[in-house]
Coordinates of C-alpha atoms in Angstrom, one line a residue:
M92 CA 17.4 -7.1 2.1
D93 CA 15.7 -4.7 4.0
T94 CA 13.3 -5.4 6.9
E95 CA 9.9 -4.9 5.0
S96 CA 10.9 -7.2 2.1
V97 CA 11.8 -9.8 4.5
I98 CA 8.5 -9.4 6.2
E99 CA 6.7 -9.5 2.9
F100 CA 8.6 -12.8 2.1
L101 CA 8.1 -14.2 5.4
G102 CA 4.0 -13.5 5.1
C103 CA 4.3 -15.9 1.8
V104 CA 5.4 -18.8 4.0
P105 CA 2.4 -21.1 4.6
L106 CA 4.0 -21.8 8.2
L107 CA 3.9 -18.2 9.3
Q108 CA 0.7 -17.2 7.9
R109 CA -1.2 -18.0 11.0
L110 CA 1.1 -15.5 13.0
P111 CA 0.4 -12.3 13.9
S112 CA 1.8 -9.3 12.0
S113 CA 3.8 -8.5 15.0
S114 CA 5.4 -12.1 15.2
L115 CA 6.6 -11.8 11.3
R116 CA 8.1 -8.4 12.1
K117 CA 10.1 -10.0 15.1
I118 CA 11.0 -12.9 13.1
A119 CA 12.6 -10.1 10.4
E120 CA 14.6 -9.1 12.9
V121 CA 16.4 -12.0 14.0
V122 CA 16.7 -14.3 10.9
I123 CA 20.2 -14.9 9.5
T124 CA 21.1 -14.5 6.2
K125 CA 22.9 -17.7 4.5
H126 CA 24.2 -18.2 1.0
Y127 CA 25.4 -21.3 -0.5
D128 CA 26.9 -22.4 -4.0
R129 CA 25.4 -25.2 -6.3
G130 CA 26.1 -28.8 -5.0
E131 CA 26.9 -27.4 -1.2
F132 CA 25.3 -29.0 1.9
V133 CA 23.1 -26.8 3.6
V134 CA 22.4 -29.3 6.4
H135 CA 23.9 -32.7 7.1
E136 CA 22.2 -35.8 7.8
G137 CA 23.1 -36.7 11.6
G138 CA 24.3 -32.8 12.2
L139 CA 22.7 -30.6 14.6
G140 CA 20.2 -27.9 13.1
D141 CA 20.6 -24.2 13.6
G142 CA 17.2 -23.6 13.5
I143 CA 14.5 -23.3 11.0
Y144 CA 15.4 -22.5 7.1
F145 CA 13.3 -20.4 4.7
I146 CA 14.2 -20.8 1.0
W147 CA 14.3 -16.8 0.0
E148 CA 16.1 -17.6 -3.3
G149 CA 17.2 -20.9 -5.2
E150 CA 16.5 -24.3 -5.0
A151 CA 17.5 -27.4 -2.9
E152 CA 17.2 -30.9 -2.5
V153 CA 16.4 -33.5 0.3
V154 CA 18.4 -36.5 0.0
G155 CA 18.0 -39.2 2.6
S156 CA 19.9 -42.4 3.0
G157 CA 16.9 -44.4 1.7
T158 CA 16.5 -44.6 -1.9
V159 CA 14.0 -42.5 -3.7
E160 CA 12.3 -43.3 -7.0
E161 CA 13.0 -40.9 -9.9
E162 CA 9.4 -40.0 -10.4
S163 CA 9.2 -38.8 -6.5
R164 CA 12.1 -36.8 -6.7
L165 CA 10.1 -33.4 -7.6
E166 CA 8.4 -34.0 -4.0
F167 CA 12.1 -33.4 -2.3
Q168 CA 12.7 -30.5 -4.3
L169 CA 12.6 -27.2 -2.6
K170 CA 12.6 -23.7 -3.9
R171 CA 11.2 -20.0 -2.9
Y172 CA 8.7 -20.0 0.7
D173 CA 9.5 -23.7 1.2
Y174 CA 11.2 -24.5 4.8
F175 CA 12.9 -27.1 6.4
G176 CA 13.9 -27.8 10.0
H177 CA 10.7 -26.9 11.6
G178 CA 10.3 -29.1 14.9
I179 CA 13.4 -30.4 14.9
G180 CA 15.0 -27.9 17.2
A181 CA 18.4 -28.9 18.3
S182 CA 18.1 -32.4 17.2
V183 CA 19.9 -34.0 14.8
Q184 CA 18.9 -33.6 10.8
Q185 CA 17.0 -36.6 9.4
A186 CA 18.3 -36.0 5.9
N187 CA 21.2 -33.8 3.6
V188 CA 19.8 -30.8 2.1
I189 CA 21.8 -30.1 -0.9
A190 CA 21.7 -26.8 -3.0
L191 CA 20.7 -27.3 -6.4
S192 CA 21.4 -23.6 -7.8
K193 CA 22.8 -20.8 -5.9
L194 CA 20.8 -20.6 -2.6
T195 CA 20.1 -17.8 -0.2
C196 CA 18.3 -18.8 3.1
L197 CA 16.9 -16.9 6.0
V198 CA 17.5 -18.9 9.2
L199 CA 15.2 -18.7 12.4
P200 CA 17.7 -19.7 15.1
N201 CA 16.5 -22.4 17.7
E202 CA 16.9 -19.9 20.5
H203 CA 13.8 -17.7 18.9
C204 CA 11.5 -20.4 18.0
S205 CA 9.2 -19.8 20.5
L206 CA 8.0 -16.7 17.9
L207 CA 6.3 -19.5 16.1
Q208 CA 4.2 -20.1 18.7
P209 CA 2.2 -16.4 20.0
I210 CA -0.6 -17.0 22.5
S211 CA -3.0 -15.3 20.1
I212 CA -3.4 -15.4 16.2
W213 CA -4.1 -12.0 16.5
N214 CA -1.6 -10.4 18.6
A215 CA 1.8 -11.8 20.0
D216 CA 2.1 -9.3 22.7
K217 CA -1.2 -9.3 24.4
A218 CA -2.6 -12.1 26.8
L219 CA -5.6 -13.8 26.0
E220 CA -7.3 -12.4 29.2
A221 CA -6.8 -8.9 28.4
C222 CA -8.3 -9.1 25.0
P223 CA -12.1 -8.3 24.2
L224 CA -14.6 -11.0 24.3
V225 CA -14.9 -10.7 20.6
E226 CA -11.3 -11.3 19.6
L227 CA -11.4 -14.1 22.1
I228 CA -14.4 -15.5 20.1
L229 CA -12.7 -15.0 17.1
H230 CA -9.3 -16.9 18.2
L231 CA -8.4 -20.2 16.3
E232 CA -6.1 -22.9 17.7
P233 CA -3.7 -23.6 14.4
I234 CA -3.8 -27.6 14.1
E235 CA -1.7 -27.8 11.0
V236 CA -1.2 -25.5 7.9
N237 CA -4.5 -25.0 6.6
I238 CA -6.6 -26.4 9.3
F239 CA -7.8 -24.5 12.5
K240 CA -9.9 -25.4 15.7
G241 CA -12.5 -23.0 17.3
I242 CA -14.9 -23.1 20.2
T243 CA -17.7 -21.2 21.3
L244 CA -16.9 -19.6 24.7
P245 CA -19.6 -20.0 27.6
D246 CA -19.9 -16.2 27.3
A247 CA -20.3 -16.3 23.5
P248 CA -24.0 -15.6 22.0
K249 CA -25.5 -18.7 21.0
F250 CA -29.2 -18.6 20.5
G251 CA -29.7 -22.2 21.2
K252 CA -27.0 -23.4 18.6
V253 CA -23.8 -22.0 17.2
F254 CA -24.5 -18.1 16.3
G255 CA -24.2 -17.8 12.5
G256 CA -21.8 -15.0 13.2
Q257 CA -19.4 -17.0 15.0
F258 CA -19.2 -19.4 11.7
L259 CA -18.6 -16.1 9.5
G260 CA -16.1 -14.5 11.9
Q261 CA -14.2 -17.7 12.6
A262 CA -14.2 -19.1 8.8
L263 CA -12.9 -15.6 7.9
A264 CA -10.2 -15.8 10.7
A265 CA -9.0 -19.0 9.3
A266 CA -9.0 -18.1 5.7
S267 CA -7.1 -14.8 6.7
K268 CA -4.2 -16.8 8.1
T269 CA -3.6 -18.7 5.0
V270 CA -2.8 -15.5 3.1
D271 CA 0.3 -13.1 3.1
C272 CA -0.4 -10.3 5.4
L273 CA -0.4 -7.6 2.7
K274 CA -3.7 -9.2 1.6
I275 CA -6.8 -8.3 3.0
V276 CA -10.5 -9.9 2.5
H277 CA -12.7 -7.9 -0.1
S278 CA -15.7 -10.0 -0.2
L279 CA -17.0 -13.3 0.8
H280 CA -20.0 -15.7 0.1
A281 CA -21.0 -18.2 2.7
Y282 CA -23.4 -20.8 3.2
F283 CA -25.3 -22.2 6.3
L284 CA -25.9 -25.9 5.9
L285 CA -26.5 -27.3 9.0
V286 CA -26.9 -26.3 12.9
G287 CA -23.9 -26.3 14.7
D288 CA -23.6 -27.7 18.3
F289 CA -22.0 -25.3 20.6
N290 CA -20.8 -28.2 23.1
M291 CA -18.1 -29.2 20.7
P292 CA -15.2 -27.8 18.9
I293 CA -15.7 -26.6 15.2
I294 CA -12.8 -27.5 12.6
Y295 CA -12.0 -25.0 10.1
E296 CA -10.2 -26.7 7.0
V297 CA -8.9 -24.5 4.2
C298 CA -8.5 -24.8 1.0
R299 CA -5.9 -22.7 -1.1
I300 CA -7.7 -22.5 -4.6
R301 CA -5.7 -19.7 -5.7
D302 CA -2.6 -17.5 -4.9
G303 CA -1.6 -14.9 -7.4
K304 CA 0.2 -11.7 -7.0
S305 CA -2.8 -9.3 -6.4
F306 CA -5.4 -11.5 -5.4
A307 CA -6.0 -14.9 -3.4
T308 CA -9.2 -16.9 -3.2
R309 CA -10.0 -19.3 -0.3
R310 CA -12.7 -21.8 0.7
V311 CA -13.2 -22.8 4.2
D312 CA -15.3 -25.7 5.1
A313 CA -16.3 -25.9 9.0
I314 CA -16.9 -29.5 10.3
Q315 CA -18.4 -31.2 13.2
K316 CA -18.9 -34.9 13.4
G317 CA -17.6 -35.5 10.0
N318 CA -20.0 -33.3 8.3
V319 CA -19.7 -29.9 6.6
I320 CA -21.7 -27.6 8.2
F321 CA -20.8 -24.2 6.9
T322 CA -18.9 -23.3 3.7
M323 CA -17.3 -19.7 2.8
L324 CA -15.7 -18.5 -0.5
A325 CA -13.8 -15.8 0.4
S326 CA -11.5 -13.3 -1.8
F327 CA -8.2 -11.4 -0.8
Q328 CA -6.6 -8.5 -2.4
A329 CA -3.3 -6.9 -2.1
N330 CA -3.3 -3.7 -0.8
L331 CA -2.0 -1.9 -3.5
I332 CA -2.0 2.1 -2.0
L333 CA 0.2 0.5 0.4
Q334 CA 2.6 -1.1 -1.8
K335 CA 2.7 1.9 -4.0
E336 CA 1.9 0.6 -7.0
E337 CA -1.4 2.2 -7.8
E338 CA -4.0 4.6 -6.7
G339 CA -6.9 2.9 -8.7
F340 CA -9.9 4.7 -9.4
D341 CA -12.2 6.2 -6.6
H342 CA -15.9 7.0 -6.3
L343 CA -18.4 7.0 -3.4
V344 CA -22.0 7.6 -4.7
A345 CA -23.7 6.2 -1.7
T346 CA -24.3 8.7 1.1
M347 CA -25.2 8.0 4.7
P348 CA -28.5 8.5 6.1
A349 CA -29.2 11.5 8.6
V350 CA -29.2 9.5 11.9
P351 CA -28.3 10.7 15.3
P352 CA -24.8 10.3 16.6
P353 CA -24.1 6.9 18.8
D354 CA -23.5 9.0 21.9
M355 CA -27.3 10.4 21.9
L356 CA -28.5 6.8 21.8
L357 CA -29.7 4.2 24.5
S358 CA -27.5 1.2 24.6
L359 CA -29.2 -2.3 24.4
E360 CA -28.7 -2.4 28.3
E361 CA -30.3 0.8 29.0
L362 CA -33.4 0.3 26.4
R363 CA -33.9 -3.0 28.3
D364 CA -34.0 -1.4 31.6
R365 CA -36.5 1.2 30.3
R366 CA -38.8 -1.0 28.5
L367 CA -39.1 -2.9 31.8
T368 CA -41.0 0.3 33.1
D369 CA -42.6 1.6 29.9
P370 CA -46.3 1.6 30.8
R371 CA -47.0 1.6 27.0
L372 CA -45.7 -1.9 26.7
P373 CA -48.1 -4.8 27.8
R374 CA -47.6 -5.9 30.9
T375 CA -46.9 -9.5 30.1
Y376 CA -44.5 -8.4 27.8
R377 CA -42.6 -6.4 30.4
N378 CA -42.5 -9.6 32.7
K379 CA -41.3 -12.0 29.9
V380 CA -38.5 -9.6 29.5
A381 CA -37.8 -9.0 33.0
A382 CA -37.9 -13.0 33.7
K383 CA -35.2 -13.6 30.7
P384 CA -31.7 -14.0 31.7
F385 CA -29.9 -11.0 30.1
I386 CA -26.6 -11.8 28.6
P387 CA -24.4 -8.8 27.3
W388 CA -23.4 -9.3 23.9
P389 CA -19.6 -8.8 22.9
I390 CA -21.2 -6.3 20.3
E391 CA -22.5 -2.9 21.5
I392 CA -25.7 -1.9 19.7
R393 CA -27.4 1.7 19.6
F394 CA -30.9 1.8 17.8
C395 CA -31.2 5.1 15.8
E396 CA -35.1 5.2 16.0
P397 CA -35.7 3.4 19.4
N398 CA -39.5 2.9 19.9
N399 CA -42.2 0.9 21.9
A400 CA -42.7 -1.8 19.1
T401 CA -42.3 -5.2 20.6
N402 CA -41.6 -8.5 18.5
Q403 CA -45.1 -8.8 17.7
T404 CA -45.6 -5.3 16.4
K405 CA -46.1 -4.8 12.6
S406 CA -43.4 -2.5 11.2
P407 CA -41.5 -1.3 8.0
P408 CA -39.1 -3.9 6.8
S409 CA -35.8 -1.4 7.5
L410 CA -33.7 -0.8 10.5
R411 CA -30.5 1.4 11.4
Y412 CA -28.4 1.1 14.2
W413 CA -24.9 2.0 15.0
F414 CA -22.5 -0.9 16.4
R415 CA -19.0 -1.6 17.4
A416 CA -16.9 -4.2 19.2
K417 CA -16.7 -3.6 23.3
G418 CA -13.1 -3.1 24.2
K419 CA -10.2 -2.1 22.4
L420 CA -9.3 -4.6 19.6
S421 CA -5.6 -5.5 18.4
D422 CA -4.4 -3.3 15.1
D423 CA -5.0 -6.1 12.6
Q424 CA -7.1 -5.3 9.7
A425 CA -7.7 -8.6 9.2
L426 CA -9.2 -8.9 12.8
H427 CA -11.5 -5.8 12.5
R428 CA -13.0 -7.4 9.1
C429 CA -13.8 -10.4 10.7
V430 CA -15.5 -8.9 13.7
V431 CA -17.4 -7.0 11.6
A432 CA -18.6 -10.1 9.4
Y433 CA -19.8 -11.8 13.1
A434 CA -21.5 -8.9 14.1
S435 CA -23.6 -8.8 10.8
D436 CA -25.4 -11.5 11.7
L437 CA -26.7 -10.4 15.0
I438 CA -29.6 -8.1 13.9
F439 CA -29.8 -8.9 10.0
L440 CA -32.3 -11.5 8.7
S441 CA -35.1 -10.7 11.5
V442 CA -35.7 -7.8 9.6
S443 CA -37.6 -9.2 6.7
L444 CA -40.2 -10.6 9.3
N445 CA -41.1 -7.0 10.4
P446 CA -44.1 -6.8 8.3
H447 CA -45.8 -9.8 9.2
R448 CA -45.4 -9.6 12.8
R449 CA -48.6 -9.6 14.6
K450 CA -50.0 -10.6 18.1
G451 CA -49.3 -14.3 19.1
L452 CA -47.3 -14.9 16.1
K453 CA -44.4 -16.9 16.8
T454 CA -41.5 -17.5 14.1
T455 CA -38.4 -19.4 13.2
S456 CA -35.8 -18.6 10.9
V457 CA -32.4 -19.2 10.1
S458 CA -29.9 -17.8 8.1
L459 CA -29.3 -19.7 4.5
D460 CA -26.4 -17.5 2.6
H461 CA -24.6 -14.2 3.6
S462 CA -22.5 -12.2 1.1
M463 CA -20.3 -9.2 2.2
W464 CA -17.9 -6.7 0.2
F465 CA -15.5 -4.7 1.9
H466 CA -15.0 -1.4 0.5
R467 CA -12.7 0.5 2.5
P468 CA -10.6 0.2 5.7
L469 CA -12.6 0.0 9.0
R470 CA -12.2 -0.3 12.5
A471 CA -14.9 -2.5 14.4
D472 CA -14.0 -0.8 17.7
D473 CA -15.6 2.4 16.2
W474 CA -18.8 3.2 15.8
L475 CA -20.4 1.8 12.3
L476 CA -23.9 2.5 11.2
F477 CA -25.7 -0.5 9.8
V478 CA -28.1 0.5 7.3
I479 CA -30.6 -2.4 6.4
A480 CA -33.5 -2.9 4.4
S481 CA -35.4 -6.1 3.2
P482 CA -37.2 -5.5 -0.5
A483 CA -38.6 -8.9 -0.7
A484 CA -40.0 -12.1 1.1
Y485 CA -41.4 -15.3 -0.9
N486 CA -41.6 -18.9 -0.5
A487 CA -40.8 -19.1 3.2
R488 CA -37.5 -16.9 2.2
G489 CA -36.5 -13.4 3.5
F490 CA -33.8 -11.2 1.5
C491 CA -32.0 -8.4 3.3
A492 CA -29.8 -5.9 1.9
A493 CA -27.4 -3.5 3.8
Q494 CA -24.5 -1.0 3.9
M495 CA -22.3 0.1 6.6
F496 CA -20.9 3.5 7.1
N497 CA -18.0 4.7 9.2
R498 CA -18.7 7.8 11.1
K499 CA -17.3 10.0 8.2
G500 CA -20.1 9.3 6.2
E501 CA -18.0 6.6 4.2
L502 CA -19.4 3.5 2.8
V503 CA -17.0 0.6 4.1
V504 CA -19.3 -2.6 3.9
S505 CA -21.9 -3.9 1.5
L506 CA -24.2 -7.0 2.4
T507 CA -26.8 -9.3 1.5
Q508 CA -28.6 -12.3 3.5
E509 CA -31.0 -14.7 2.5
G510 CA -32.9 -16.9 5.3
L511 CA -35.7 -19.2 5.8
I512 CA -38.5 -17.3 7.6
R513 CA -41.5 -19.4 8.7
E514 CA -44.7 -19.7 11.2
A515 CA -43.4 -22.0 14.2
K516 CA -45.5 -24.8 14.3
S517 CA -46.3 -26.7 17.7
K518 CA -44.1 -29.2 18.8
N519 CA -44.7 -32.7 18.5
P520 CA -43.0 -34.3 21.7
N521 CA -42.5 -37.5 19.8
A522 CA -40.9 -36.0 16.5
A523 CA -37.6 -37.0 15.9
V524 CA -34.9 -34.2 16.2
A525 CA -34.0 -32.5 12.8
V526 CA -30.3 -32.0 12.0
S527 CA -30.6 -29.8 8.9
K528 CA -31.4 -26.2 9.1
L529 CA -34.6 -26.9 6.5

């Protein structure tokens, strides 16, 4: 068996799907192949374990010293992609494992079991402190198979609550770490249910709805204080071109609008500095900007049409800007799509408020749902053009549709978002704190 076939097999083992692809390659290089005949003992109860066994082909059965009801025997039968020995290390085996047919196992020796505990879910070789901030934000701690824990870092954007893009990116990261490494997300649909508390961890629970040869479907629930506060449905597709199975049909009608290249535009930091001294802007606005603490985002943004408008200036319901992650991201396409999902919520829904802005207007807005379709491979640490338009707003809901293009002019992502947009009411100090986003 060749290394690529072993990597593909390991990527289908639930225990290993949370690992970076580089870890799977290292494991593929050190596993030992063992063959057993029907009825042969794979491990003996009380014996020392050689490592972690992954069933490549055939079936086996776990037989302990206790009695097992006949109807429960299926629970102790092992087949392809099942594994045993994890967590036992060099200690004694707790049960016999016997081959029910001709059996082939890949064994990860005990001395290499540290490969199962990489520093990051995105890169096994890079220290966390060397990762860009957005990669750290999207790092999750695997708790169990299908369960992950995320946190809000002190330097992460918060906006008074858990940032919606953080939910999108972290939930997609959790889902991505439950499918084999040859499948990549092609669409997602998410709902923001309750406001998140950035002072406490977020538990992401993944439900494996379907696993097919070409497609896999996952549902992810984000949980705080026992409540589901965010939910996502994501679909993953195998890379057919990479597998050389079929090329599929290919056409591209969407065209990227003519905009200045990002190198000719001002960064948010430069734009802010210029606005502080721009005499065309009201003095009160400039003083307010100067007094507000400036916290850099982990995403670099450059507006295609910088102007002297403020958040109280009426403007068309459209926006175009370039964006990219700050720093060099790890080479994992799943990570790059998670970063794009994260960045997509930074400046999106607010475009639906543009035609309604006026002096003295104060508004509140929260995302309700968010959908994305990934058309082509992309890199989130290279410039992407975000083209947004809001075709409608009604009944306190604003709707936005958008496209993302790479620098070659290819459409790489399509998006929609709907959110609640309201004129802010004067605060009542005696009112109870609302938990719901509505």
